[in-house]
PDB file of C-alpha atoms in Angstrom:
ATOM      1  CA  MET A1095     -10.841  -6.689   2.991  1.00  0.00           C
ATOM      2  CA  PRO A1096     -10.836 -10.440   2.369  1.00  0.00           C
ATOM      3  CA  HIS A1097     -14.578 -10.981   2.808  1.00  0.00           C
ATOM      4  CA  ASP A1098     -15.716  -8.136   0.556  1.00  0.00           C
ATOM      5  CA  LEU A1099     -16.871  -9.186  -2.901  1.00  0.00           C
ATOM      6  CA  PRO A1100     -16.809  -6.760  -5.814  1.00  0.00           C
ATOM      7  CA  ALA A1101     -19.868  -6.329  -7.991  1.00  0.00           C
ATOM      8  CA  GLU A1102     -18.515  -8.828 -10.533  1.00  0.00           C
ATOM      9  CA  THR A1103     -20.532 -12.036 -10.894  1.00  0.00           C
ATOM     10  CA  SER A1104     -20.487 -14.905 -13.366  1.00  0.00           C
ATOM     11  CA  SER A1105     -22.832 -13.038 -15.697  1.00  0.00           C
ATOM     12  CA  GLN A1106     -20.260 -10.232 -15.919  1.00  0.00           C
ATOM     13  CA  ARG A1107     -17.202 -12.423 -16.361  1.00  0.00           C
ATOM     14  CA  GLU A1108     -14.970 -11.837 -19.321  1.00  0.00           C
ATOM     15  CA  THR A1109     -14.809 -14.836 -21.610  1.00  0.00           C
ATOM     16  CA  CYS A1110     -11.022 -14.804 -21.864  1.00  0.00           C
ATOM     17  CA  ALA A1111      -8.900 -17.253 -19.911  1.00  0.00           C
ATOM     18  CA  VAL A1112      -7.166 -16.379 -16.656  1.00  0.00           C
ATOM     19  CA  VAL A1113      -3.558 -17.556 -16.614  1.00  0.00           C
ATOM     20  CA  LEU A1114      -1.798 -18.166 -13.292  1.00  0.00           C
ATOM     21  CA  ALA A1115       1.769 -19.034 -12.367  1.00  0.00           C
ATOM     22  CA  HIS A1116       2.197 -21.033  -9.159  1.00  0.00           C
ATOM     23  CA  LEU A1117       5.615 -21.288  -7.547  1.00  0.00           C
ATOM     24  CA  SER A1118       6.733 -22.029  -4.016  1.00  0.00           C
ATOM     25  CA  ASP A1119       9.592 -22.305  -1.551  1.00  0.00           C
ATOM     26  CA  PRO A1120      12.131 -20.092  -3.333  1.00  0.00           C
ATOM     27  CA  HIS A1121      14.191 -19.812  -0.112  1.00  0.00           C
ATOM     28  CA  LEU A1122      15.770 -16.578  -1.281  1.00  0.00           C
ATOM     29  CA  PRO A1123      19.443 -16.009  -0.352  1.00  0.00           C
ATOM     30  CA  PRO A1124      19.429 -14.571   3.184  1.00  0.00           C
ATOM     31  CA  PRO A1125      21.274 -11.523   4.481  1.00  0.00           C
ATOM     32  CA  PRO A1126      23.627 -12.087   7.452  1.00  0.00           C
ATOM     33  CA  VAL A1127      21.800 -13.219  10.592  1.00  0.00           C
ATOM     34  CA  ARG A1128      22.741 -11.178  13.648  1.00  0.00           C
ATOM     35  CA  TRP A1129      23.858 -13.245  16.624  1.00  0.00           C
ATOM     36  CA  TRP A1130      20.924 -12.284  18.850  1.00  0.00           C
ATOM     37  CA  GLU A1131      18.477 -13.324  16.127  1.00  0.00           C
ATOM     38  CA  ALA A1132      19.831 -16.881  16.317  1.00  0.00           C
ATOM     39  CA  LEU A1133      19.358 -17.457  20.041  1.00  0.00           C
ATOM     40  CA  ASN A1134      16.412 -19.730  19.266  1.00  0.00           C
ATOM     41  CA  LYS A1135      15.337 -22.314  16.679  1.00  0.00           C
ATOM     42  CA  ARG A1136      16.981 -20.243  13.963  1.00  0.00           C
ATOM     43  CA  ALA A1137      20.381 -21.529  15.110  1.00  0.00           C
ATOM     44  CA  LEU A1138      19.582 -25.055  13.880  1.00  0.00           C
ATOM     45  CA  SER A1139      18.210 -23.766  10.608  1.00  0.00           C
ATOM     46  CA  LEU A1140      21.299 -21.606  10.150  1.00  0.00           C
ATOM     47  CA  ILE A1141      23.556 -24.646  10.584  1.00  0.00           C
ATOM     48  CA  SER A1142      21.451 -26.573   8.037  1.00  0.00           C
ATOM     49  CA  TRP A1143      21.676 -23.681   5.586  1.00  0.00           C
ATOM     50  CA  LYS A1144      25.456 -23.353   5.851  1.00  0.00           C
ATOM     51  CA  LYS A1145      26.150 -27.109   5.683  1.00  0.00           C
ATOM     52  CA  HIS A1146      23.670 -28.177   3.020  1.00  0.00           C
ATOM     53  CA  ARG A1147      20.748 -26.087   1.910  1.00  0.00           C
ATOM     54  CA  ARG A1148      22.683 -23.135   0.469  1.00  0.00           C
ATOM     55  CA  HIS A1149      24.377 -25.560  -1.916  1.00  0.00           C
ATOM     56  CA  VAL A1150      21.104 -26.875  -3.359  1.00  0.00           C
ATOM     57  CA  HIS A1151      18.807 -23.820  -3.168  1.00  0.00           C
ATOM     58  CA  LEU A1152      20.316 -21.666  -5.886  1.00  0.00           C
ATOM     59  CA  ALA A1153      19.325 -18.088  -6.684  1.00  0.00           C
ATOM     60  CA  ALA A1154      20.250 -18.606 -10.351  1.00  0.00           C
ATOM     61  CA  ILE A1155      17.637 -21.365 -10.722  1.00  0.00           C
ATOM     62  CA  CYS A1156      14.952 -19.211  -9.138  1.00  0.00           C
ATOM     63  CA  MET A1157      15.885 -16.376 -11.502  1.00  0.00           C
ATOM     64  CA  GLU A1158      15.428 -18.713 -14.479  1.00  0.00           C
ATOM     65  CA  ILE A1159      11.986 -19.696 -13.159  1.00  0.00           C
ATOM     66  CA  VAL A1160      10.982 -16.016 -12.944  1.00  0.00           C
ATOM     67  CA  GLN A1161      12.308 -15.348 -16.447  1.00  0.00           C
ATOM     68  CA  ASP A1162      10.293 -18.260 -17.839  1.00  0.00           C
ATOM     69  CA  ILE A1163       7.167 -16.958 -16.085  1.00  0.00           C
ATOM     70  CA  ALA A1164       7.791 -13.539 -17.629  1.00  0.00           C
ATOM     71  CA  ARG A1165       7.816 -15.107 -21.103  1.00  0.00           C
ATOM     72  CA  ALA A1166       4.479 -16.805 -20.380  1.00  0.00           C
ATOM     73  CA  ASN A1167       2.623 -13.491 -19.949  1.00  0.00           C
ATOM     74  CA  VAL A1168       0.539 -14.647 -16.961  1.00  0.00           C
ATOM     75  CA  ASP A1169      -2.208 -12.641 -15.266  1.00  0.00           C
ATOM     76  CA  ALA A1170      -0.970 -13.335 -11.741  1.00  0.00           C
ATOM     77  CA  ILE A1171       1.807 -15.104  -9.851  1.00  0.00           C
ATOM     78  CA  LEU A1172       0.929 -17.138  -6.752  1.00  0.00           C
ATOM     79  CA  VAL A1173       3.746 -17.808  -4.269  1.00  0.00           C
ATOM     80  CA  SER A1174       2.811 -20.411  -1.667  1.00  0.00           C
ATOM     81  CA  GLY A1175       5.318 -19.636   1.071  1.00  0.00           C
ATOM     82  CA  ASP A1176       8.875 -20.085   2.340  1.00  0.00           C
ATOM     83  CA  LEU A1177      10.371 -17.063   0.668  1.00  0.00           C
ATOM     84  CA  THR A1178      12.739 -16.802   3.648  1.00  0.00           C
ATOM     85  CA  ASN A1179      14.989 -19.282   5.397  1.00  0.00           C
ATOM     86  CA  PHE A1180      14.940 -17.999   8.985  1.00  0.00           C
ATOM     87  CA  GLY A1181      12.054 -15.503   8.995  1.00  0.00           C
ATOM     88  CA  THR A1182      14.170 -12.537  10.098  1.00  0.00           C
ATOM     89  CA  PRO A1183      12.858  -8.997   9.549  1.00  0.00           C
ATOM     90  CA  ALA A1184      15.668  -8.314   7.079  1.00  0.00           C
ATOM     91  CA  GLU A1185      14.692 -11.403   5.072  1.00  0.00           C
ATOM     92  CA  PHE A1186      11.078 -10.238   4.940  1.00  0.00           C
ATOM     93  CA  THR A1187      12.276  -6.887   3.615  1.00  0.00           C
ATOM     94  CA  LEU A1188      14.418  -8.494   0.907  1.00  0.00           C
ATOM     95  CA  ALA A1189      11.558 -10.811  -0.018  1.00  0.00           C
ATOM     96  CA  ALA A1190       9.251  -7.793  -0.361  1.00  0.00           C
ATOM     97  CA  GLU A1191      11.747  -6.266  -2.776  1.00  0.00           C
ATOM     98  CA  TRP A1192      11.769  -9.537  -4.737  1.00  0.00           C
ATOM     99  CA  LEU A1193       7.960  -9.624  -4.847  1.00  0.00           C
ATOM    100  CA  GLU A1194       7.902  -6.037  -6.097  1.00  0.00           C
ATOM    101  CA  LYS A1195      10.067  -6.989  -9.095  1.00  0.00           C
ATOM    102  CA  LEU A1196       8.100 -10.052 -10.216  1.00  0.00           C
ATOM    103  CA  PRO A1197       6.730  -9.717 -13.762  1.00  0.00           C
ATOM    104  CA  ALA A1198       2.993  -9.823 -12.938  1.00  0.00           C
ATOM    105  CA  GLN A1199       0.545  -9.060 -10.162  1.00  0.00           C
ATOM    106  CA  THR A1200       1.573 -11.299  -7.266  1.00  0.00           C
ATOM    107  CA  LEU A1201      -0.157 -12.899  -4.282  1.00  0.00           C
ATOM    108  CA  VAL A1202       1.710 -14.582  -1.446  1.00  0.00           C
ATOM    109  CA  ILE A1203       1.154 -16.589   1.720  1.00  0.00           C
ATOM    110  CA  PRO A1204       3.728 -17.432   4.428  1.00  0.00           C
ATOM    111  CA  GLY A1205       5.281 -20.842   5.025  1.00  0.00           C
ATOM    112  CA  ASN A1206       6.826 -22.534   8.030  1.00  0.00           C
ATOM    113  CA  HIS A1207      10.251 -20.915   7.498  1.00  0.00           C
ATOM    114  CA  ASP A1208       8.580 -17.506   7.369  1.00  0.00           C
ATOM    115  CA  CYS A1209       6.873 -18.237  10.705  1.00  0.00           C
ATOM    116  CA  MET A1210       9.825 -19.936  12.400  1.00  0.00           C
ATOM    117  CA  ILE A1211       9.605 -17.970  15.640  1.00  0.00           C
ATOM    118  CA  ARG A1212       7.112 -15.615  17.250  1.00  0.00           C
ATOM    119  CA  GLN A1213       7.639 -11.994  16.314  1.00  0.00           C
ATOM    120  CA  SER A1214       5.439  -8.970  15.765  1.00  0.00           C
ATOM    121  CA  PRO A1215       3.541  -9.039  12.445  1.00  0.00           C
ATOM    122  CA  GLU A1216       5.063  -5.647  11.619  1.00  0.00           C
ATOM    123  CA  LYS A1217       8.516  -7.258  11.551  1.00  0.00           C
ATOM    124  CA  GLY A1218       7.255 -10.242   9.593  1.00  0.00           C
ATOM    125  CA  ILE A1219       4.229 -11.061   7.467  1.00  0.00           C
ATOM    126  CA  LEU A1220       2.747  -7.552   7.457  1.00  0.00           C
ATOM    127  CA  GLN A1221       5.723  -6.512   5.334  1.00  0.00           C
ATOM    128  CA  TRP A1222       3.980  -8.565   2.608  1.00  0.00           C
ATOM    129  CA  GLU A1223       0.519  -7.075   3.146  1.00  0.00           C
ATOM    130  CA  LYS A1224       0.611  -5.465  -0.316  1.00  0.00           C
ATOM    131  CA  TRP A1225       0.647  -8.960  -1.839  1.00  0.00           C
ATOM    132  CA  SER A1226      -1.705 -10.669   0.632  1.00  0.00           C
ATOM    133  CA  GLY A1227      -3.853  -9.105   3.322  1.00  0.00           C
ATOM    134  CA  ALA A1228      -3.812  -7.912   6.905  1.00  0.00           C
ATOM    135  CA  THR A1229      -5.757 -11.008   7.945  1.00  0.00           C
ATOM    136  CA  TYR A1230      -6.061 -14.587   6.693  1.00  0.00           C
ATOM    137  CA  PRO A1231      -7.680 -16.078   4.773  1.00  0.00           C
ATOM    138  CA  TYR A1232      -7.862 -13.333   2.169  1.00  0.00           C
ATOM    139  CA  ALA A1233      -9.403 -13.328  -1.303  1.00  0.00           C
ATOM    140  CA  ARG A1234      -8.483 -11.478  -4.482  1.00  0.00           C
ATOM    141  CA  ILE A1235     -10.704 -11.694  -7.548  1.00  0.00           C
ATOM    142  CA  HIS A1236      -9.806 -11.358 -11.227  1.00  0.00           C
ATOM    143  CA  ASN A1237     -12.183 -12.040 -14.115  1.00  0.00           C
ATOM    144  CA  GLY A1238     -14.307 -14.571 -12.271  1.00  0.00           C
ATOM    145  CA  VAL A1239     -11.402 -16.318 -10.529  1.00  0.00           C
ATOM    146  CA  ALA A1240     -11.003 -15.924  -6.765  1.00  0.00           C
ATOM    147  CA  ILE A1241      -7.615 -16.616  -5.179  1.00  0.00           C
ATOM    148  CA  ILE A1242      -7.971 -17.509  -1.495  1.00  0.00           C
ATOM    149  CA  GLY A1243      -4.807 -17.349   0.600  1.00  0.00           C
ATOM    150  CA  VAL A1244      -4.636 -19.386   3.828  1.00  0.00           C
ATOM    151  CA  ASN A1245      -1.864 -19.101   6.434  1.00  0.00           C
ATOM    152  CA  SER A1246      -0.787 -22.494   7.822  1.00  0.00           C
ATOM    153  CA  GLY A1247       2.574 -21.314   9.173  1.00  0.00           C
ATOM    154  CA  ILE A1248       3.069 -21.418  12.946  1.00  0.00           C
ATOM    155  CA  PRO A1249       6.144 -21.387  15.221  1.00  0.00           C
ATOM    156  CA  THR A1250       7.156 -24.948  16.073  1.00  0.00           C
ATOM    157  CA  PRO A1251       9.707 -26.677  18.347  1.00  0.00           C
ATOM    158  CA  PRO A1252      13.174 -27.613  17.015  1.00  0.00           C
ATOM    159  CA  PHE A1253      13.171 -30.275  14.277  1.00  0.00           C
ATOM    160  CA  MET A1254       9.445 -29.716  13.680  1.00  0.00           C
ATOM    161  CA  ALA A1255       7.907 -27.979  10.671  1.00  0.00           C
ATOM    162  CA  TYR A1256       4.213 -28.772  11.010  1.00  0.00           C
ATOM    163  CA  GLY A1257       1.441 -26.278  10.404  1.00  0.00           C
ATOM    164  CA  ARG A1258      -2.077 -25.498  11.494  1.00  0.00           C
ATOM    165  CA  VAL A1259      -4.937 -23.467  10.047  1.00  0.00           C
ATOM    166  CA  GLY A1260      -6.761 -23.087  13.363  1.00  0.00           C
ATOM    167  CA  HIS A1261     -10.387 -22.576  14.346  1.00  0.00           C
ATOM    168  CA  LYS A1262     -10.595 -18.859  13.527  1.00  0.00           C
ATOM    169  CA  GLN A1263      -9.231 -19.257  10.019  1.00  0.00           C
ATOM    170  CA  LEU A1264     -11.365 -22.336   9.404  1.00  0.00           C
ATOM    171  CA  ALA A1265     -14.515 -20.405  10.279  1.00  0.00           C
ATOM    172  CA  ARG A1266     -13.524 -17.495   8.051  1.00  0.00           C
ATOM    173  CA  LEU A1267     -12.504 -19.865   5.252  1.00  0.00           C
ATOM    174  CA  GLU A1268     -15.842 -21.693   5.299  1.00  0.00           C
ATOM    175  CA  ALA A1269     -17.771 -18.433   5.144  1.00  0.00           C
ATOM    176  CA  LEU A1270     -15.534 -17.102   2.395  1.00  0.00           C
ATOM    177  CA  LEU A1271     -15.672 -20.223   0.201  1.00  0.00           C
ATOM    178  CA  THR A1272     -19.453 -20.369   0.586  1.00  0.00           C
ATOM    179  CA  GLN A1273     -19.790 -16.699  -0.334  1.00  0.00           C
ATOM    180  CA  LEU A1274     -17.516 -17.023  -3.345  1.00  0.00           C
ATOM    181  CA  GLY A1275     -19.282 -20.199  -4.457  1.00  0.00           C
ATOM    182  CA  ASP A1276     -22.664 -18.497  -4.236  1.00  0.00           C
ATOM    183  CA  ALA A1277     -21.217 -15.726  -6.417  1.00  0.00           C
ATOM    184  CA  GLU A1278     -20.337 -18.401  -9.017  1.00  0.00           C
ATOM    185  CA  LEU A1279     -16.619 -17.676  -8.944  1.00  0.00           C
ATOM    186  CA  CYS A1280     -13.841 -20.176  -9.636  1.00  0.00           C
ATOM    187  CA  ARG A1281     -12.180 -20.710  -6.248  1.00  0.00           C
ATOM    188  CA  VAL A1282      -8.414 -21.329  -6.173  1.00  0.00           C
ATOM    189  CA  VAL A1283      -7.194 -22.058  -2.638  1.00  0.00           C
ATOM    190  CA  MET A1284      -3.515 -21.511  -1.818  1.00  0.00           C
ATOM    191  CA  ILE A1285      -1.972 -22.969   1.368  1.00  0.00           C
ATOM    192  CA  HIS A1286       1.616 -23.851   2.296  1.00  0.00           C
ATOM    193  CA  HIS A1287       1.224 -27.214   4.046  1.00  0.00           C
ATOM    194  CA  PRO A1288      -0.545 -29.870   1.948  1.00  0.00           C
ATOM    195  CA  PRO A1289      -4.018 -30.587   3.392  1.00  0.00           C
ATOM    196  CA  ARG A1290      -3.698 -34.313   2.855  1.00  0.00           C
ATOM    197  CA  LYS A1291      -2.094 -37.145   4.815  1.00  0.00           C
ATOM    198  CA  GLY A1292       1.024 -38.819   3.449  1.00  0.00           C
ATOM    199  CA  LEU A1293       2.553 -36.118   1.243  1.00  0.00           C
ATOM    200  CA  VAL A1294       5.020 -35.115   3.965  1.00  0.00           C
ATOM    201  CA  PRO A1295       6.208 -36.776   7.213  1.00  0.00           C
ATOM    202  CA  TRP A1296       4.163 -36.131  10.359  1.00  0.00           C
ATOM    203  CA  ARG A1297       6.659 -33.614  11.705  1.00  0.00           C
ATOM    204  CA  LYS A1298       6.034 -31.493   8.591  1.00  0.00           C
ATOM    205  CA  SER A1299       2.311 -32.147   8.256  1.00  0.00           C
ATOM    206  CA  LEU A1300      -0.760 -29.951   8.516  1.00  0.00           C
ATOM    207  CA  LEU A1301      -2.054 -30.970  11.934  1.00  0.00           C
ATOM    208  CA  ASP A1302      -5.672 -30.119  11.193  1.00  0.00           C
ATOM    209  CA  HIS A1303      -5.756 -31.470   7.642  1.00  0.00           C
ATOM    210  CA  PRO A1304      -8.854 -33.625   8.411  1.00  0.00           C
ATOM    211  CA  ALA A1305     -10.789 -30.498   9.405  1.00  0.00           C
ATOM    212  CA  VAL A1306      -9.639 -28.665   6.262  1.00  0.00           C
ATOM    213  CA  ALA A1307     -10.665 -31.625   4.071  1.00  0.00           C
ATOM    214  CA  LYS A1308     -14.100 -31.835   5.698  1.00  0.00           C
ATOM    215  CA  LEU A1309     -14.565 -28.096   5.225  1.00  0.00           C
ATOM    216  CA  LEU A1310     -13.716 -28.399   1.524  1.00  0.00           C
ATOM    217  CA  GLN A1311     -16.113 -31.339   1.226  1.00  0.00           C
ATOM    218  CA  ARG A1312     -18.872 -29.047   2.524  1.00  0.00           C
ATOM    219  CA  THR A1313     -18.075 -25.862   0.618  1.00  0.00           C
ATOM    220  CA  GLY A1314     -16.236 -27.078  -2.449  1.00  0.00           C
ATOM    221  CA  ALA A1315     -13.337 -25.438  -4.269  1.00  0.00           C
ATOM    222  CA  GLU A1316     -12.125 -25.737  -7.839  1.00  0.00           C
ATOM    223  CA  ILE A1317      -8.447 -26.430  -7.086  1.00  0.00           C
ATOM    224  CA  VAL A1318      -6.058 -26.295  -4.106  1.00  0.00           C
ATOM    225  CA  LEU A1319      -2.380 -25.310  -4.479  1.00  0.00           C
ATOM    226  CA  HIS A1320       0.344 -26.014  -1.926  1.00  0.00           C
ATOM    227  CA  GLY A1321       4.101 -25.942  -1.409  1.00  0.00           C
ATOM    228  CA  HIS A1322       6.239 -27.156   1.515  1.00  0.00           C
ATOM    229  CA  SER A1323       6.906 -30.714   0.288  1.00  0.00           C
ATOM    230  CA  HIS A1324       9.373 -29.619  -2.421  1.00  0.00           C
ATOM    231  CA  ASP A1325       7.700 -32.308  -4.548  1.00  0.00           C
ATOM    232  CA  ALA A1326       5.814 -31.864  -7.817  1.00  0.00           C
ATOM    233  CA  THR A1327       2.666 -33.846  -7.011  1.00  0.00           C
ATOM    234  CA  LEU A1328      -0.904 -34.140  -8.228  1.00  0.00           C
ATOM    235  CA  THR A1329      -3.486 -35.701  -5.906  1.00  0.00           C
ATOM    236  CA  HIS A1330      -6.968 -34.820  -4.582  1.00  0.00           C
ATOM    237  CA  ILE A1331      -8.464 -33.517  -1.369  1.00  0.00           C
ATOM    238  CA  ALA A1332      -9.587 -36.604   0.569  1.00  0.00           C
ATOM    239  CA  GLY A1333     -13.193 -37.544  -0.102  1.00  0.00           C
ATOM    240  CA  THR A1334     -13.519 -35.149  -3.059  1.00  0.00           C
ATOM    241  CA  GLU A1335     -12.591 -34.659  -6.710  1.00  0.00           C
ATOM    242  CA  ILE A1336     -10.882 -31.343  -5.894  1.00  0.00           C
ATOM    243  CA  PRO A1337      -7.396 -31.372  -7.479  1.00  0.00           C
ATOM    244  CA  LEU A1338      -4.555 -30.859  -4.986  1.00  0.00           C
ATOM    245  CA  LEU A1339      -1.477 -29.552  -6.771  1.00  0.00           C
ATOM    246  CA  GLY A1340       2.001 -29.386  -5.265  1.00  0.00           C
ATOM    247  CA  VAL A1341       5.140 -27.898  -6.773  1.00  0.00           C
ATOM    248  CA  ALA A1342       8.866 -28.372  -6.259  1.00  0.00           C
ATOM    249  CA  SER A1343      10.941 -25.599  -4.709  1.00  0.00           C
ATOM    250  CA  ALA A1344      11.584 -22.797  -7.191  1.00  0.00           C
ATOM    251  CA  SER A1345      15.297 -22.809  -6.347  1.00  0.00           C
ATOM    252  CA  LEU A1346      16.078 -26.477  -5.757  1.00  0.00           C
ATOM    253  CA  THR A1347      18.554 -28.561  -7.713  1.00  0.00           C
ATOM    254  CA  ASP A1348      18.008 -32.295  -7.240  1.00  0.00           C
ATOM    255  CA  LYS A1349      18.707 -35.501  -9.179  1.00  0.00           C
ATOM    256  CA  ARG A1350      15.155 -36.728  -8.603  1.00  0.00           C
ATOM    257  CA  ALA A1351      12.815 -35.494 -11.318  1.00  0.00           C
ATOM    258  CA  HIS A1352       9.865 -34.774  -9.016  1.00  0.00           C
ATOM    259  CA  ARG A1353      12.048 -32.524  -6.836  1.00  0.00           C
ATOM    260  CA  GLN A1354      13.710 -30.481  -9.559  1.00  0.00           C
ATOM    261  CA  ALA A1355      12.746 -26.800  -9.635  1.00  0.00           C
ATOM    262  CA  CYS A1356       9.581 -26.054 -11.565  1.00  0.00           C
ATOM    263  CA  TRP A1357       6.481 -23.895 -11.668  1.00  0.00           C
ATOM    264  CA  ASN A1358       2.842 -24.636 -12.453  1.00  0.00           C
ATOM    265  CA  HIS A1359       1.266 -22.871 -15.440  1.00  0.00           C
ATOM    266  CA  LEU A1360      -2.521 -22.876 -14.918  1.00  0.00           C
ATOM    267  CA  THR A1361      -5.059 -21.716 -17.502  1.00  0.00           C
ATOM    268  CA  ILE A1362      -8.641 -21.285 -16.281  1.00  0.00           C
ATOM    269  CA  ARG A1363     -11.382 -20.912 -18.906  1.00  0.00           C
ATOM    270  CA  PRO A1364     -15.022 -20.200 -18.049  1.00  0.00           C
ATOM    271  CA  ARG A1365     -17.664 -22.491 -19.547  1.00  0.00           C
ATOM    272  CA  LYS A1366     -21.449 -22.353 -19.455  1.00  0.00           C
ATOM    273  CA  SER A1367     -21.630 -24.739 -16.509  1.00  0.00           C
ATOM    274  CA  GLY A1368     -18.184 -24.430 -14.906  1.00  0.00           C
ATOM    275  CA  TRP A1369     -14.530 -24.079 -15.768  1.00  0.00           C
ATOM    276  CA  THR A1370     -11.779 -25.994 -17.471  1.00  0.00           C
ATOM    277  CA  ILE A1371      -8.403 -25.867 -15.722  1.00  0.00           C
ATOM    278  CA  ASP A1372      -5.324 -26.808 -17.724  1.00  0.00           C
ATOM    279  CA  LEU A1373      -1.963 -27.515 -16.096  1.00  0.00           C
ATOM    280  CA  ALA A1374       1.468 -27.426 -17.734  1.00  0.00           C
ATOM    281  CA  ARG A1375       4.387 -27.973 -15.363  1.00  0.00           C
ATOM    282  CA  HIS A1376       7.430 -25.970 -16.469  1.00  0.00           C
ATOM    283  CA  ARG A1377      11.119 -26.456 -15.751  1.00  0.00           C
ATOM    284  CA  PRO A1378      13.353 -23.342 -15.588  1.00  0.00           C
ATOM    285  CA  ASP A1379      14.257 -23.702 -19.275  1.00  0.00           C
ATOM    286  CA  GLY A1380      10.583 -23.648 -20.261  1.00  0.00           C
ATOM    287  CA  SER A1381      10.322 -27.358 -21.047  1.00  0.00           C
ATOM    288  CA  ILE A1382       7.057 -28.987 -19.975  1.00  0.00           C
ATOM    289  CA  THR A1383       7.319 -32.111 -17.820  1.00  0.00           C
ATOM    290  CA  GLU A1384       3.656 -32.802 -17.053  1.00  0.00           C
ATOM    291  CA  GLN A1385       0.239 -31.797 -18.321  1.00  0.00           C
ATOM    292  CA  ALA A1386      -3.265 -32.327 -16.992  1.00  0.00           C
ATOM    293  CA  SER A1387      -6.743 -30.931 -17.501  1.00  0.00           C
ATOM    294  CA  TRP A1388      -9.929 -30.859 -15.451  1.00  0.00           C
ATOM    295  CA  PHE A1389     -13.502 -29.738 -15.906  1.00  0.00           C
ATOM    296  CA  ARG A1390     -14.842 -28.340 -12.647  1.00  0.00           C
ATOM    297  CA  PRO A1391     -18.658 -28.056 -12.708  1.00  0.00           C
ATOM    298  CA  GLN A1392     -20.149 -24.917 -11.255  1.00  0.00           C
ATOM    299  CA  GLY A1393     -22.129 -25.393  -8.064  1.00  0.00           C
ATOM    300  CA  THR A1394     -20.588 -28.710  -7.042  1.00  0.00           C
ATOM    301  CA  GLN A1395     -19.152 -29.053  -3.568  1.00  0.00           C
ATOM    302  CA  ALA A1396     -16.814 -32.029  -3.804  1.00  0.00           C
TER     303      ALA A1396
END
């Protein structure tokens, strides 16, 4: 029930910090794809996987990321999409088994690979309903922190990987962010495609990113998390001071530092007039490559 708020308000918040782990794009090793499942866009993705991507997206690296998260004793793990490679029903099932074994309460949203072709929700994203919701956007609340999951994944033509939030989700998102803001909760928005121009090529972009940015300018949010780019980035939502935090793929090996596998360790502490949010970006071995900190005043929109 993504729009239902529990009785908890800021006056009832616990004073302890909420610690979140953000990872994305693990591209878990796929089971065999049956021939009739590849009579569509999946055929191109399958060729890419066999020729290149399976050599750089390594299960061992992703396992090290999960082990490091386990040592950090986080309150929740946020996975911002692309658990699968081809979005087959069998991949969704294996991904659900992976989610079940993660070392903390987990929330997930789908990415473009998870939504590669049209199929019934029962074969796809509803297999992850336990860690998300039956509808998007959804919200889950823990000690004064609200995690809002948005689905930007849509089926696209060959060689395209763009996304869209769409009018229905935008309307629900605006109502939800307003409601959560009025309840004085720290709002953490999670979306797969970055809602900002220039972080990915057009063919991979969020088509309605201007509408998402304008919505966030109106309603506010304390931080926005995304995946998809496979880049560890730190920017802002256009026209606001809202931090926009990207993360490299959780399974990727790459010579470029900003594309090497990592996860974002976020610590959110309530203050009298807002929240402090501390970031430490972790490599699989636990080393920290980047740190940042923000104070997000309560009641501000942008």
